[in-house]
Amino acid sequence: MSGEREVGTNGDVRTWFVERFADYWQTGGASRIEGRIAGYLLVDESGGVSADELARVLGASRGSVSTYTRRLVARGFVQRVRRPGERTHFFVMADDVWGGFLEIEEEYLRGQRQLASEALQRVDPASPAYTRVTNMHDYMAWLLDNRALSAEWRRHKQQRDAHP
């Protein structure tokens, strides 16, 4: 592989981005190596990176790469693909991973709102728990009903792309 793909190269924009992305990812409670993998794939230009290459360029164990790529795939951040004639899987990030993230987030919000609705039927209306669960329900409803985030994002991209 060429040196430009190496994360450890001094002054490399990829190194800078991968490490900063991992910093932010980790502040959300996720693993730093998971953030480094996501950051690396976000700026990858090769059309896919093997688990072996990720382990090598990130200085991570093959086991860690396997664990965290599975998690990223399950959460919709990364896709596993095959190249014609090759047995190895490669990992890529979708062009609009953030739009997919919004759809996953909306699904999460709908599930939380439904859980709160069911809990409100079971919690004593005179208790502090009822107030907390009501706020949970109404927050989820407010986000879903007042902010069609994925639709707004699609509309934003259309406007952006119509005016290059």
PDB file of N, CA, C and O in Angstrom, residues 101-146:
ATOM      1  N   PHE A 101     -28.064   7.714   9.189  1.00  0.00           N
ATOM      2  CA  PHE A 101     -28.056   7.884  10.638  1.00  0.00           C
ATOM      3  C   PHE A 101     -29.360   8.540  11.108  1.00  0.00           C
ATOM      4  O   PHE A 101     -29.941   8.137  12.115  1.00  0.00           O
ATOM      5  N   LEU A 102     -29.832   9.552  10.372  1.00  0.00           N
ATOM      6  CA  LEU A 102     -31.086  10.209  10.753  1.00  0.00           C
ATOM      7  C   LEU A 102     -32.255   9.238  10.714  1.00  0.00           C
ATOM      8  O   LEU A 102     -33.134   9.279  11.582  1.00  0.00           O
ATOM      9  N   GLU A 103     -32.292   8.375   9.722  1.00  0.00           N
ATOM     10  CA  GLU A 103     -33.376   7.390   9.648  1.00  0.00           C
ATOM     11  C   GLU A 103     -33.322   6.434  10.833  1.00  0.00           C
ATOM     12  O   GLU A 103     -34.351   6.093  11.425  1.00  0.00           O
ATOM     13  N   ILE A 104     -32.120   6.002  11.207  1.00  0.00           N
ATOM     14  CA  ILE A 104     -31.955   5.129  12.368  1.00  0.00           C
ATOM     15  C   ILE A 104     -32.366   5.878  13.631  1.00  0.00           C
ATOM     16  O   ILE A 104     -33.040   5.325  14.508  1.00  0.00           O
ATOM     17  N   GLU A 105     -31.977   7.138  13.729  1.00  0.00           N
ATOM     18  CA  GLU A 105     -32.322   7.960  14.893  1.00  0.00           C
ATOM     19  C   GLU A 105     -33.830   8.127  15.013  1.00  0.00           C
ATOM     20  O   GLU A 105     -34.385   8.048  16.106  1.00  0.00           O
ATOM     21  N   GLU A 106     -34.503   8.347  13.897  1.00  0.00           N
ATOM     22  CA  GLU A 106     -35.958   8.490  13.936  1.00  0.00           C
ATOM     23  C   GLU A 106     -36.628   7.187  14.368  1.00  0.00           C
ATOM     24  O   GLU A 106     -37.604   7.204  15.119  1.00  0.00           O
ATOM     25  N   GLU A 107     -36.097   6.069  13.921  1.00  0.00           N
ATOM     26  CA  GLU A 107     -36.615   4.766  14.361  1.00  0.00           C
ATOM     27  C   GLU A 107     -36.441   4.618  15.875  1.00  0.00           C
ATOM     28  O   GLU A 107     -37.346   4.170  16.581  1.00  0.00           O
ATOM     29  N   TYR A 108     -35.278   5.016  16.382  1.00  0.00           N
ATOM     30  CA  TYR A 108     -35.018   4.984  17.820  1.00  0.00           C
ATOM     31  C   TYR A 108     -36.015   5.870  18.564  1.00  0.00           C
ATOM     32  O   TYR A 108     -36.586   5.472  19.584  1.00  0.00           O
ATOM     33  N   LEU A 109     -36.233   7.092  18.064  1.00  0.00           N
ATOM     34  CA  LEU A 109     -37.160   8.018  18.712  1.00  0.00           C
ATOM     35  C   LEU A 109     -38.584   7.462  18.728  1.00  0.00           C
ATOM     36  O   LEU A 109     -39.300   7.591  19.736  1.00  0.00           O
ATOM     37  N   ARG A 110     -39.010   6.843  17.628  1.00  0.00           N
ATOM     38  CA  ARG A 110     -40.351   6.235  17.587  1.00  0.00           C
ATOM     39  C   ARG A 110     -40.476   5.127  18.628  1.00  0.00           C
ATOM     40  O   ARG A 110     -41.486   5.012  19.321  1.00  0.00           O
ATOM     41  N   GLY A 111     -39.437   4.305  18.740  1.00  0.00           N
ATOM     42  CA  GLY A 111     -39.452   3.229  19.730  1.00  0.00           C
ATOM     43  C   GLY A 111     -39.507   3.765  21.150  1.00  0.00           C
ATOM     44  O   GLY A 111     -40.249   3.249  22.001  1.00  0.00           O
ATOM     45  N   GLN A 112     -38.735   4.819  21.435  1.00  0.00           N
ATOM     46  CA  GLN A 112     -38.742   5.426  22.768  1.00  0.00           C
ATOM     47  C   GLN A 112     -40.099   6.072  23.076  1.00  0.00           C
ATOM     48  O   GLN A 112     -40.589   5.993  24.196  1.00  0.00           O
ATOM     49  N   ARG A 113     -40.687   6.714  22.072  1.00  0.00           N
ATOM     50  CA  ARG A 113     -42.016   7.312  22.282  1.00  0.00           C
ATOM     51  C   ARG A 113     -43.043   6.230  22.574  1.00  0.00           C
ATOM     52  O   ARG A 113     -43.866   6.373  23.472  1.00  0.00           O
ATOM     53  N   GLN A 114     -42.976   5.117  21.860  1.00  0.00           N
ATOM     54  CA  GLN A 114     -43.910   4.013  22.098  1.00  0.00           C
ATOM     55  C   GLN A 114     -43.700   3.435  23.495  1.00  0.00           C
ATOM     56  O   GLN A 114     -44.672   3.147  24.203  1.00  0.00           O
ATOM     57  N   LEU A 115     -42.461   3.252  23.897  1.00  0.00           N
ATOM     58  CA  LEU A 115     -42.171   2.753  25.244  1.00  0.00           C
ATOM     59  C   LEU A 115     -42.749   3.690  26.298  1.00  0.00           C
ATOM     60  O   LEU A 115     -43.370   3.248  27.272  1.00  0.00           O
ATOM     61  N   ALA A 116     -42.561   4.990  26.107  1.00  0.00           N
ATOM     62  CA  ALA A 116     -43.104   5.967  27.062  1.00  0.00           C
ATOM     63  C   ALA A 116     -44.622   5.908  27.092  1.00  0.00           C
ATOM     64  O   ALA A 116     -45.230   5.984  28.177  1.00  0.00           O
ATOM     65  N   SER A 117     -45.259   5.757  25.935  1.00  0.00           N
ATOM     66  CA  SER A 117     -46.730   5.645  25.892  1.00  0.00           C
ATOM     67  C   SER A 117     -47.206   4.454  26.707  1.00  0.00           C
ATOM     68  O   SER A 117     -48.172   4.556  27.471  1.00  0.00           O
ATOM     69  N   GLU A 118     -46.530   3.336  26.540  1.00  0.00           N
ATOM     70  CA  GLU A 118     -46.899   2.138  27.297  1.00  0.00           C
ATOM     71  C   GLU A 118     -46.629   2.318  28.785  1.00  0.00           C
ATOM     72  O   GLU A 118     -47.425   1.885  29.631  1.00  0.00           O
ATOM     73  N   ALA A 119     -45.525   2.970  29.121  1.00  0.00           N
ATOM     74  CA  ALA A 119     -45.187   3.193  30.530  1.00  0.00           C
ATOM     75  C   ALA A 119     -46.193   4.125  31.190  1.00  0.00           C
ATOM     76  O   ALA A 119     -46.548   3.922  32.368  1.00  0.00           O
ATOM     77  N   LEU A 120     -46.675   5.127  30.472  1.00  0.00           N
ATOM     78  CA  LEU A 120     -47.638   6.068  31.050  1.00  0.00           C
ATOM     79  C   LEU A 120     -48.934   5.375  31.464  1.00  0.00           C
ATOM     80  O   LEU A 120     -49.613   5.837  32.381  1.00  0.00           O
ATOM     81  N   GLN A 121     -49.260   4.275  30.826  1.00  0.00           N
ATOM     82  CA  GLN A 121     -50.447   3.505  31.202  1.00  0.00           C
ATOM     83  C   GLN A 121     -50.233   2.712  32.485  1.00  0.00           C
ATOM     84  O   GLN A 121     -51.184   2.250  33.100  1.00  0.00           O
ATOM     85  N   ARG A 122     -48.984   2.556  32.890  1.00  0.00           N
ATOM     86  CA  ARG A 122     -48.649   1.719  34.042  1.00  0.00           C
ATOM     87  C   ARG A 122     -48.119   2.499  35.246  1.00  0.00           C
ATOM     88  O   ARG A 122     -48.044   1.966  36.334  1.00  0.00           O
ATOM     89  N   VAL A 123     -47.714   3.747  35.032  1.00  0.00           N
ATOM     90  CA  VAL A 123     -47.099   4.538  36.097  1.00  0.00           C
ATOM     91  C   VAL A 123     -48.176   5.365  36.802  1.00  0.00           C
ATOM     92  O   VAL A 123     -49.097   5.884  36.169  1.00  0.00           O
ATOM     93  N   ASP A 124     -48.055   5.483  38.103  1.00  0.00           N
ATOM     94  CA  ASP A 124     -48.995   6.268  38.908  1.00  0.00           C
ATOM     95  C   ASP A 124     -48.952   7.731  38.470  1.00  0.00           C
ATOM     96  O   ASP A 124     -47.902   8.377  38.561  1.00  0.00           O
ATOM     97  N   PRO A 125     -50.081   8.285  37.999  1.00  0.00           N
ATOM     98  CA  PRO A 125     -50.108   9.670  37.526  1.00  0.00           C
ATOM     99  C   PRO A 125     -49.745  10.700  38.594  1.00  0.00           C
ATOM    100  O   PRO A 125     -49.374  11.825  38.257  1.00  0.00           O
ATOM    101  N   ALA A 126     -49.796  10.329  39.850  1.00  0.00           N
ATOM    102  CA  ALA A 126     -49.454  11.270  40.920  1.00  0.00           C
ATOM    103  C   ALA A 126     -47.972  11.203  41.300  1.00  0.00           C
ATOM    104  O   ALA A 126     -47.540  11.935  42.181  1.00  0.00           O
ATOM    105  N   SER A 127     -47.203  10.367  40.637  1.00  0.00           N
ATOM    106  CA  SER A 127     -45.806  10.168  41.033  1.00  0.00           C
ATOM    107  C   SER A 127     -44.852  11.019  40.196  1.00  0.00           C
ATOM    108  O   SER A 127     -45.178  11.422  39.079  1.00  0.00           O
ATOM    109  N   PRO A 128     -43.663  11.267  40.746  1.00  0.00           N
ATOM    110  CA  PRO A 128     -42.633  11.976  39.960  1.00  0.00           C
ATOM    111  C   PRO A 128     -42.231  11.187  38.708  1.00  0.00           C
ATOM    112  O   PRO A 128     -41.842  11.774  37.701  1.00  0.00           O
ATOM    113  N   ALA A 129     -42.343   9.866  38.774  1.00  0.00           N
ATOM    114  CA  ALA A 129     -42.011   9.042  37.607  1.00  0.00           C
ATOM    115  C   ALA A 129     -42.925   9.381  36.434  1.00  0.00           C
ATOM    116  O   ALA A 129     -42.486   9.397  35.283  1.00  0.00           O
ATOM    117  N   TYR A 130     -44.182   9.658  36.721  1.00  0.00           N
ATOM    118  CA  TYR A 130     -45.133   9.991  35.666  1.00  0.00           C
ATOM    119  C   TYR A 130     -44.694  11.266  34.941  1.00  0.00           C
ATOM    120  O   TYR A 130     -44.731  11.343  33.710  1.00  0.00           O
ATOM    121  N   THR A 131     -44.232  12.249  35.700  1.00  0.00           N
ATOM    122  CA  THR A 131     -43.752  13.495  35.097  1.00  0.00           C
ATOM    123  C   THR A 131     -42.540  13.228  34.215  1.00  0.00           C
ATOM    124  O   THR A 131     -42.447  13.735  33.092  1.00  0.00           O
ATOM    125  N   ARG A 132     -41.610  12.416  34.705  1.00  0.00           N
ATOM    126  CA  ARG A 132     -40.411  12.107  33.920  1.00  0.00           C
ATOM    127  C   ARG A 132     -40.757  11.350  32.639  1.00  0.00           C
ATOM    128  O   ARG A 132     -40.220  11.650  31.568  1.00  0.00           O
ATOM    129  N   VAL A 133     -41.640  10.375  32.748  1.00  0.00           N
ATOM    130  CA  VAL A 133     -42.007   9.586  31.569  1.00  0.00           C
ATOM    131  C   VAL A 133     -42.831  10.432  30.601  1.00  0.00           C
ATOM    132  O   VAL A 133     -42.690  10.302  29.376  1.00  0.00           O
ATOM    133  N   THR A 134     -43.660  11.332  31.123  1.00  0.00           N
ATOM    134  CA  THR A 134     -44.405  12.254  30.255  1.00  0.00           C
ATOM    135  C   THR A 134     -43.433  13.133  29.474  1.00  0.00           C
ATOM    136  O   THR A 134     -43.590  13.344  28.267  1.00  0.00           O
ATOM    137  N   ASN A 135     -42.411  13.635  30.169  1.00  0.00           N
ATOM    138  CA  ASN A 135     -41.404  14.446  29.474  1.00  0.00           C
ATOM    139  C   ASN A 135     -40.659  13.623  28.434  1.00  0.00           C
ATOM    140  O   ASN A 135     -40.355  14.124  27.343  1.00  0.00           O
ATOM    141  N   MET A 136     -40.383  12.377  28.751  1.00  0.00           N
ATOM    142  CA  MET A 136     -39.738  11.485  27.776  1.00  0.00           C
ATOM    143  C   MET A 136     -40.619  11.356  26.540  1.00  0.00           C
ATOM    144  O   MET A 136     -40.158  11.548  25.408  1.00  0.00           O
ATOM    145  N   HIS A 137     -41.884  11.035  26.749  1.00  0.00           N
ATOM    146  CA  HIS A 137     -42.825  10.862  25.642  1.00  0.00           C
ATOM    147  C   HIS A 137     -42.929  12.135  24.806  1.00  0.00           C
ATOM    148  O   HIS A 137     -42.836  12.109  23.578  1.00  0.00           O
ATOM    149  N   ASP A 138     -43.127  13.249  25.496  1.00  0.00           N
ATOM    150  CA  ASP A 138     -43.352  14.494  24.772  1.00  0.00           C
ATOM    151  C   ASP A 138     -42.098  14.987  24.055  1.00  0.00           C
ATOM    152  O   ASP A 138     -42.184  15.596  22.986  1.00  0.00           O
ATOM    153  N   TYR A 139     -40.934  14.720  24.613  1.00  0.00           N
ATOM    154  CA  TYR A 139     -39.690  15.082  23.941  1.00  0.00           C
ATOM    155  C   TYR A 139     -39.545  14.301  22.639  1.00  0.00           C
ATOM    156  O   TYR A 139     -39.240  14.867  21.581  1.00  0.00           O
ATOM    157  N   MET A 140     -39.777  12.988  22.728  1.00  0.00           N
ATOM    158  CA  MET A 140     -39.678  12.156  21.517  1.00  0.00           C
ATOM    159  C   MET A 140     -40.715  12.596  20.497  1.00  0.00           C
ATOM    160  O   MET A 140     -40.418  12.709  19.304  1.00  0.00           O
ATOM    161  N   ALA A 141     -41.938  12.861  20.949  1.00  0.00           N
ATOM    162  CA  ALA A 141     -43.003  13.303  20.042  1.00  0.00           C
ATOM    163  C   ALA A 141     -42.649  14.648  19.418  1.00  0.00           C
ATOM    164  O   ALA A 141     -42.853  14.863  18.222  1.00  0.00           O
ATOM    165  N   TRP A 142     -42.099  15.558  20.220  1.00  0.00           N
ATOM    166  CA  TRP A 142     -41.725  16.877  19.718  1.00  0.00           C
ATOM    167  C   TRP A 142     -40.675  16.754  18.623  1.00  0.00           C
ATOM    168  O   TRP A 142     -40.770  17.394  17.573  1.00  0.00           O
ATOM    169  N   LEU A 143     -39.670  15.930  18.858  1.00  0.00           N
ATOM    170  CA  LEU A 143     -38.640  15.739  17.838  1.00  0.00           C
ATOM    171  C   LEU A 143     -39.216  15.118  16.570  1.00  0.00           C
ATOM    172  O   LEU A 143     -38.893  15.545  15.456  1.00  0.00           O
ATOM    173  N   LEU A 144     -40.067  14.125  16.731  1.00  0.00           N
ATOM    174  CA  LEU A 144     -40.617  13.434  15.565  1.00  0.00           C
ATOM    175  C   LEU A 144     -41.663  14.274  14.829  1.00  0.00           C
ATOM    176  O   LEU A 144     -41.687  14.291  13.599  1.00  0.00           O
ATOM    177  N   ASP A 145     -42.503  14.947  15.577  1.00  0.00           N
ATOM    178  CA  ASP A 145     -43.627  15.661  14.958  1.00  0.00           C
ATOM    179  C   ASP A 145     -43.256  17.042  14.443  1.00  0.00           C
ATOM    180  O   ASP A 145     -43.882  17.553  13.522  1.00  0.00           O
ATOM    181  N   ASN A 146     -42.255  17.646  15.036  1.00  0.00           N
ATOM    182  CA  ASN A 146     -41.908  19.013  14.670  1.00  0.00           C
ATOM    183  C   ASN A 146     -40.646  19.112  13.830  1.00  0.00           C
ATOM    184  O   ASN A 146     -40.341  20.170  13.304  1.00  0.00           O
TER     185      ASN A 146
END
